[in-house]
Amino acid sequence: PFFFDLQAGSTQVTLKSVLEDTIEIPTLELTGLTIYIEPQQGTGKYNYDVILENIARNREKEAEEPAPEGEGAGGKQVRIGRLAIRDIKVYYKTKVFVTTPTHVDEIVMTDVGGEGKGVDLGQLTSLILTGTLSGIANELPGAIGDGLKAGVGKLGDIGGAAVGAVGGVAEDGAKAIGEGVKGLFGGSEK
């Protein structure tokens, strides 16, 4: 099956903001997220490991390549005041069974894109995936949850967002993410 499925999303943005280099989005709400975590046959890894490795590789490339300078350079950037991901269901598969879904009510990220020029759509996708995986890691049992925490932890800064989770997700994980977000994409912690 798929890794990540989203039922609905909603936002409001002003026309003026869309015409600027950085699009300001006060609130973005994503609802009905389903995530399937399963082992990759013969590798000893889970599907999220491959995704996190790709995110790390992309961040390394971004760090090595100088950012384009000047007006309009690098394409549109986005800053989101509050990103709420609601009604999250996580199915995980072990070698033996598939679980009933683990449910997380809500994960909230604030100041996505920070006070700087914002983030591009690739960075935004990375932030949403990483923040969501971090938010659900404490809800998953044993080796699956521990492996996910370690994988997200290897990325270091999530960048440009403070993350908090509601609905049974341990606060310490969300606080650690919030403390680690300073500066990766010019963001600040709030």
PDB file of C-alpha atoms in Angstrom:
ATOM      1  CA  PRO A   1       0.000   0.000   0.000  1.00  0.00           C
ATOM      2  CA  PHE A   2       0.888   3.680   0.014  1.00  0.00           C
ATOM      3  CA  PHE A   3       2.935   5.293   2.769  1.00  0.00           C
ATOM      4  CA  PHE A   4       0.986   8.507   3.234  1.00  0.00           C
ATOM      5  CA  ASP A   5      -2.631   9.353   2.322  1.00  0.00           C
ATOM      6  CA  LEU A   6      -4.441  12.609   2.963  1.00  0.00           C
ATOM      7  CA  GLN A   7      -8.224  13.043   2.792  1.00  0.00           C
ATOM      8  CA  ALA A   8      -8.584  16.829   2.890  1.00  0.00           C
ATOM      9  CA  GLY A   9      -6.758  20.109   3.227  1.00  0.00           C
ATOM     10  CA  SER A  10      -7.894  23.693   3.593  1.00  0.00           C
ATOM     11  CA  THR A  11      -6.350  27.127   3.751  1.00  0.00           C
ATOM     12  CA  GLN A  12      -6.990  30.754   2.942  1.00  0.00           C
ATOM     13  CA  VAL A  13      -4.484  33.083   1.388  1.00  0.00           C
ATOM     14  CA  THR A  14      -4.704  36.628   0.046  1.00  0.00           C
ATOM     15  CA  LEU A  15      -4.148  37.335  -3.645  1.00  0.00           C
ATOM     16  CA  LYS A  16      -1.518  39.928  -2.731  1.00  0.00           C
ATOM     17  CA  SER A  17       0.491  37.278  -0.879  1.00  0.00           C
ATOM     18  CA  VAL A  18       0.361  34.892  -3.852  1.00  0.00           C
ATOM     19  CA  LEU A  19       1.907  37.598  -6.027  1.00  0.00           C
ATOM     20  CA  GLU A  20       4.836  38.113  -3.654  1.00  0.00           C
ATOM     21  CA  ASP A  21       8.052  36.018  -3.606  1.00  0.00           C
ATOM     22  CA  THR A  22       6.988  34.597  -0.225  1.00  0.00           C
ATOM     23  CA  ILE A  23       3.414  33.374   0.155  1.00  0.00           C
ATOM     24  CA  GLU A  24       2.082  34.029   3.658  1.00  0.00           C
ATOM     25  CA  ILE A  25      -0.426  31.417   4.812  1.00  0.00           C
ATOM     26  CA  PRO A  26      -1.922  32.148   8.239  1.00  0.00           C
ATOM     27  CA  THR A  27      -3.331  28.623   8.712  1.00  0.00           C
ATOM     28  CA  LEU A  28      -3.109  25.360   6.796  1.00  0.00           C
ATOM     29  CA  GLU A  29      -5.226  22.431   7.980  1.00  0.00           C
ATOM     30  CA  LEU A  30      -4.712  18.853   6.803  1.00  0.00           C
ATOM     31  CA  THR A  31      -7.310  16.308   7.890  1.00  0.00           C
ATOM     32  CA  GLY A  32      -7.628  12.540   7.703  1.00  0.00           C
ATOM     33  CA  LEU A  33      -4.006  11.495   7.348  1.00  0.00           C
ATOM     34  CA  THR A  34      -3.296   7.757   7.103  1.00  0.00           C
ATOM     35  CA  ILE A  35       0.249   6.424   7.346  1.00  0.00           C
ATOM     36  CA  TYR A  36       1.316   2.821   6.678  1.00  0.00           C
ATOM     37  CA  ILE A  37       4.608   1.718   8.197  1.00  0.00           C
ATOM     38  CA  GLU A  38       5.968  -1.612   7.030  1.00  0.00           C
ATOM     39  CA  PRO A  39       9.293  -3.426   6.762  1.00  0.00           C
ATOM     40  CA  GLN A  40      11.196  -3.482   3.482  1.00  0.00           C
ATOM     41  CA  GLN A  41      11.781  -7.101   2.559  1.00  0.00           C
ATOM     42  CA  GLY A  42      15.324  -8.328   3.054  1.00  0.00           C
ATOM     43  CA  THR A  43      16.733  -4.961   4.172  1.00  0.00           C
ATOM     44  CA  GLY A  44      16.019  -4.832   7.898  1.00  0.00           C
ATOM     45  CA  LYS A  45      14.588  -1.341   7.337  1.00  0.00           C
ATOM     46  CA  TYR A  46      11.108   0.137   7.360  1.00  0.00           C
ATOM     47  CA  ASN A  47       9.626   2.214   4.544  1.00  0.00           C
ATOM     48  CA  TYR A  48      10.097   5.398   6.586  1.00  0.00           C
ATOM     49  CA  ASP A  49      13.875   4.744   6.701  1.00  0.00           C
ATOM     50  CA  VAL A  50      14.122   5.205   2.940  1.00  0.00           C
ATOM     51  CA  ILE A  51      12.080   8.430   3.119  1.00  0.00           C
ATOM     52  CA  LEU A  52      14.190   9.856   5.961  1.00  0.00           C
ATOM     53  CA  GLU A  53      17.400   8.929   4.100  1.00  0.00           C
ATOM     54  CA  ASN A  54      16.137  10.839   1.042  1.00  0.00           C
ATOM     55  CA  ILE A  55      15.259  13.864   3.176  1.00  0.00           C
ATOM     56  CA  ALA A  56      18.771  13.797   4.694  1.00  0.00           C
ATOM     57  CA  ARG A  57      20.361  13.504   1.251  1.00  0.00           C
ATOM     58  CA  ASN A  58      18.312  16.462  -0.057  1.00  0.00           C
ATOM     59  CA  ARG A  59      19.281  18.592   2.940  1.00  0.00           C
ATOM     60  CA  GLU A  60      22.954  17.798   2.334  1.00  0.00           C
ATOM     61  CA  LYS A  61      22.595  18.904  -1.307  1.00  0.00           C
ATOM     62  CA  GLU A  62      20.866  22.133  -0.220  1.00  0.00           C
ATOM     63  CA  ALA A  63      23.662  22.839   2.265  1.00  0.00           C
ATOM     64  CA  GLU A  64      26.329  22.329  -0.419  1.00  0.00           C
ATOM     65  CA  GLU A  65      24.647  24.404  -3.136  1.00  0.00           C
ATOM     66  CA  PRO A  66      24.584  28.178  -2.705  1.00  0.00           C
ATOM     67  CA  ALA A  67      21.089  29.655  -2.586  1.00  0.00           C
ATOM     68  CA  PRO A  68      20.128  31.748  -5.636  1.00  0.00           C
ATOM     69  CA  GLU A  69      20.333  35.487  -5.055  1.00  0.00           C
ATOM     70  CA  GLY A  70      18.052  38.297  -6.183  1.00  0.00           C
ATOM     71  CA  GLU A  71      14.337  38.867  -6.655  1.00  0.00           C
ATOM     72  CA  GLY A  72      12.429  35.777  -7.755  1.00  0.00           C
ATOM     73  CA  ALA A  73      15.520  33.579  -7.348  1.00  0.00           C
ATOM     74  CA  GLY A  74      14.778  30.007  -6.329  1.00  0.00           C
ATOM     75  CA  GLY A  75      11.025  30.175  -6.942  1.00  0.00           C
ATOM     76  CA  LYS A  76       8.154  30.826  -4.580  1.00  0.00           C
ATOM     77  CA  GLN A  77       8.686  30.473  -0.860  1.00  0.00           C
ATOM     78  CA  VAL A  78       6.020  29.733   1.745  1.00  0.00           C
ATOM     79  CA  ARG A  79       5.579  30.761   5.373  1.00  0.00           C
ATOM     80  CA  ILE A  80       2.777  29.210   7.407  1.00  0.00           C
ATOM     81  CA  GLY A  81       1.740  30.643  10.755  1.00  0.00           C
ATOM     82  CA  ARG A  82      -0.016  27.486  11.966  1.00  0.00           C
ATOM     83  CA  LEU A  83      -0.089  24.073  10.299  1.00  0.00           C
ATOM     84  CA  ALA A  84      -2.528  21.618  11.909  1.00  0.00           C
ATOM     85  CA  ILE A  85      -2.606  17.952  10.924  1.00  0.00           C
ATOM     86  CA  ARG A  86      -5.709  16.289  12.382  1.00  0.00           C
ATOM     87  CA  ASP A  87      -7.169  12.817  12.676  1.00  0.00           C
ATOM     88  CA  ILE A  88      -4.003  10.829  12.028  1.00  0.00           C
ATOM     89  CA  LYS A  89      -4.188   7.044  11.775  1.00  0.00           C
ATOM     90  CA  VAL A  90      -1.011   4.995  11.729  1.00  0.00           C
ATOM     91  CA  TYR A  91      -0.982   1.348  10.705  1.00  0.00           C
ATOM     92  CA  TYR A  92       2.233  -0.535  11.224  1.00  0.00           C
ATOM     93  CA  LYS A  93       3.161  -3.957  10.024  1.00  0.00           C
ATOM     94  CA  THR A  94       5.630  -6.290  11.604  1.00  0.00           C
ATOM     95  CA  LYS A  95       6.829  -9.576  10.167  1.00  0.00           C
ATOM     96  CA  VAL A  96       3.897 -11.244  11.899  1.00  0.00           C
ATOM     97  CA  PHE A  97       0.879  -8.934  11.821  1.00  0.00           C
ATOM     98  CA  VAL A  98      -0.740  -5.646  10.807  1.00  0.00           C
ATOM     99  CA  THR A  99      -2.067  -3.567  13.678  1.00  0.00           C
ATOM    100  CA  THR A 100      -5.302  -1.779  14.215  1.00  0.00           C
ATOM    101  CA  PRO A 101      -4.624   1.909  13.720  1.00  0.00           C
ATOM    102  CA  THR A 102      -2.831   3.997  16.289  1.00  0.00           C
ATOM    103  CA  HIS A 103      -4.628   7.332  16.462  1.00  0.00           C
ATOM    104  CA  VAL A 104      -3.183  10.795  17.049  1.00  0.00           C
ATOM    105  CA  ASP A 105      -5.727  13.598  17.334  1.00  0.00           C
ATOM    106  CA  GLU A 106      -3.587  16.480  16.146  1.00  0.00           C
ATOM    107  CA  ILE A 107      -0.054  17.603  15.406  1.00  0.00           C
ATOM    108  CA  VAL A 108       0.496  21.357  15.237  1.00  0.00           C
ATOM    109  CA  MET A 109       3.473  23.142  13.713  1.00  0.00           C
ATOM    110  CA  THR A 110       3.877  26.876  14.145  1.00  0.00           C
ATOM    111  CA  ASP A 111       6.048  29.372  12.329  1.00  0.00           C
ATOM    112  CA  VAL A 112       6.739  27.056   9.385  1.00  0.00           C
ATOM    113  CA  GLY A 113       9.265  28.870   7.243  1.00  0.00           C
ATOM    114  CA  GLY A 114      10.371  31.042  10.129  1.00  0.00           C
ATOM    115  CA  GLU A 115      11.105  34.731  10.059  1.00  0.00           C
ATOM    116  CA  GLY A 116      13.354  34.484   7.010  1.00  0.00           C
ATOM    117  CA  LYS A 117      12.340  34.194   3.387  1.00  0.00           C
ATOM    118  CA  GLY A 118      10.300  31.007   3.991  1.00  0.00           C
ATOM    119  CA  VAL A 119      10.722  27.507   2.550  1.00  0.00           C
ATOM    120  CA  ASP A 120      10.195  26.120  -0.927  1.00  0.00           C
ATOM    121  CA  LEU A 121       7.649  23.374  -1.622  1.00  0.00           C
ATOM    122  CA  GLY A 122      10.255  20.605  -1.346  1.00  0.00           C
ATOM    123  CA  GLN A 123      11.360  21.891   2.053  1.00  0.00           C
ATOM    124  CA  LEU A 124       7.730  22.282   3.117  1.00  0.00           C
ATOM    125  CA  THR A 125       7.009  18.662   2.199  1.00  0.00           C
ATOM    126  CA  SER A 126      10.087  17.589   4.158  1.00  0.00           C
ATOM    127  CA  LEU A 127       8.930  19.595   7.186  1.00  0.00           C
ATOM    128  CA  ILE A 128       5.429  18.125   7.072  1.00  0.00           C
ATOM    129  CA  LEU A 129       6.712  14.539   6.754  1.00  0.00           C
ATOM    130  CA  THR A 130       9.411  14.922   9.390  1.00  0.00           C
ATOM    131  CA  GLY A 131       7.152  16.758  11.838  1.00  0.00           C
ATOM    132  CA  THR A 132       4.397  14.177  11.404  1.00  0.00           C
ATOM    133  CA  LEU A 133       6.757  11.221  11.849  1.00  0.00           C
ATOM    134  CA  SER A 134       8.241  12.864  14.927  1.00  0.00           C
ATOM    135  CA  GLY A 135       4.766  13.471  16.334  1.00  0.00           C
ATOM    136  CA  ILE A 136       3.673   9.839  15.925  1.00  0.00           C
ATOM    137  CA  ALA A 137       6.934   8.150  16.993  1.00  0.00           C
ATOM    138  CA  ASN A 138       6.039   8.084  20.699  1.00  0.00           C
ATOM    139  CA  GLU A 139       2.747   6.360  19.943  1.00  0.00           C
ATOM    140  CA  LEU A 140       4.342   3.356  18.252  1.00  0.00           C
ATOM    141  CA  PRO A 141       5.552   0.359  20.242  1.00  0.00           C
ATOM    142  CA  GLY A 142       9.032  -1.014  20.770  1.00  0.00           C
ATOM    143  CA  ALA A 143      11.462  -1.244  17.900  1.00  0.00           C
ATOM    144  CA  ILE A 144       9.151   0.497  15.421  1.00  0.00           C
ATOM    145  CA  GLY A 145       8.736   3.623  17.570  1.00  0.00           C
ATOM    146  CA  ASP A 146      12.373   3.578  18.698  1.00  0.00           C
ATOM    147  CA  GLY A 147      13.598   3.210  15.116  1.00  0.00           C
ATOM    148  CA  LEU A 148      11.411   6.067  13.946  1.00  0.00           C
ATOM    149  CA  LYS A 149      12.622   8.330  16.780  1.00  0.00           C
ATOM    150  CA  ALA A 150      16.231   7.490  15.913  1.00  0.00           C
ATOM    151  CA  GLY A 151      15.655   8.102  12.200  1.00  0.00           C
ATOM    152  CA  VAL A 152      14.060  11.503  12.775  1.00  0.00           C
ATOM    153  CA  GLY A 153      16.721  12.310  15.382  1.00  0.00           C
ATOM    154  CA  LYS A 154      19.504  11.734  12.838  1.00  0.00           C
ATOM    155  CA  LEU A 155      18.093  14.592  10.768  1.00  0.00           C
ATOM    156  CA  GLY A 156      18.776  17.063  13.558  1.00  0.00           C
ATOM    157  CA  ASP A 157      16.962  20.328  12.965  1.00  0.00           C
ATOM    158  CA  ILE A 158      13.518  20.099  11.424  1.00  0.00           C
ATOM    159  CA  GLY A 159      13.924  23.749  10.516  1.00  0.00           C
ATOM    160  CA  GLY A 160      11.560  26.671  10.492  1.00  0.00           C
ATOM    161  CA  ALA A 161       8.836  25.138  12.656  1.00  0.00           C
ATOM    162  CA  ALA A 162       8.011  24.489  16.256  1.00  0.00           C
ATOM    163  CA  VAL A 163       6.112  21.222  16.565  1.00  0.00           C
ATOM    164  CA  GLY A 164       3.594  20.157  19.181  1.00  0.00           C
ATOM    165  CA  ALA A 165       1.345  17.134  19.329  1.00  0.00           C
ATOM    166  CA  VAL A 166      -1.947  16.417  21.040  1.00  0.00           C
ATOM    167  CA  GLY A 167      -3.766  13.185  21.732  1.00  0.00           C
ATOM    168  CA  GLY A 168      -1.390  11.029  23.704  1.00  0.00           C
ATOM    169  CA  VAL A 169       1.890  11.875  21.991  1.00  0.00           C
ATOM    170  CA  ALA A 170       4.556  12.510  24.609  1.00  0.00           C
ATOM    171  CA  GLU A 171       5.440  16.171  25.028  1.00  0.00           C
ATOM    172  CA  ASP A 172       9.179  15.572  25.360  1.00  0.00           C
ATOM    173  CA  GLY A 173       9.470  14.513  21.704  1.00  0.00           C
ATOM    174  CA  ALA A 174       7.593  17.585  20.520  1.00  0.00           C
ATOM    175  CA  LYS A 175       9.711  19.847  22.754  1.00  0.00           C
ATOM    176  CA  ALA A 176      12.926  18.298  21.434  1.00  0.00           C
ATOM    177  CA  ILE A 177      11.815  19.049  17.896  1.00  0.00           C
ATOM    178  CA  GLY A 178      10.838  22.585  18.843  1.00  0.00           C
ATOM    179  CA  GLU A 179      14.272  23.167  20.408  1.00  0.00           C
ATOM    180  CA  GLY A 180      16.041  21.766  17.372  1.00  0.00           C
ATOM    181  CA  VAL A 181      14.372  23.855  14.702  1.00  0.00           C
ATOM    182  CA  LYS A 182      16.419  27.032  14.882  1.00  0.00           C
ATOM    183  CA  GLY A 183      17.926  28.104  11.651  1.00  0.00           C
ATOM    184  CA  LEU A 184      17.906  25.215   9.161  1.00  0.00           C
ATOM    185  CA  PHE A 185      15.873  27.203   6.620  1.00  0.00           C
ATOM    186  CA  GLY A 186      16.155  30.596   8.299  1.00  0.00           C
ATOM    187  CA  GLY A 187      13.413  29.815  10.800  1.00  0.00           C
ATOM    188  CA  SER A 188      13.085  30.499  14.466  1.00  0.00           C
ATOM    189  CA  GLU A 189      11.600  28.602  17.338  1.00  0.00           C
ATOM    190  CA  LYS A 190       8.410  29.956  18.889  1.00  0.00           C
TER     191      LYS A 190
END
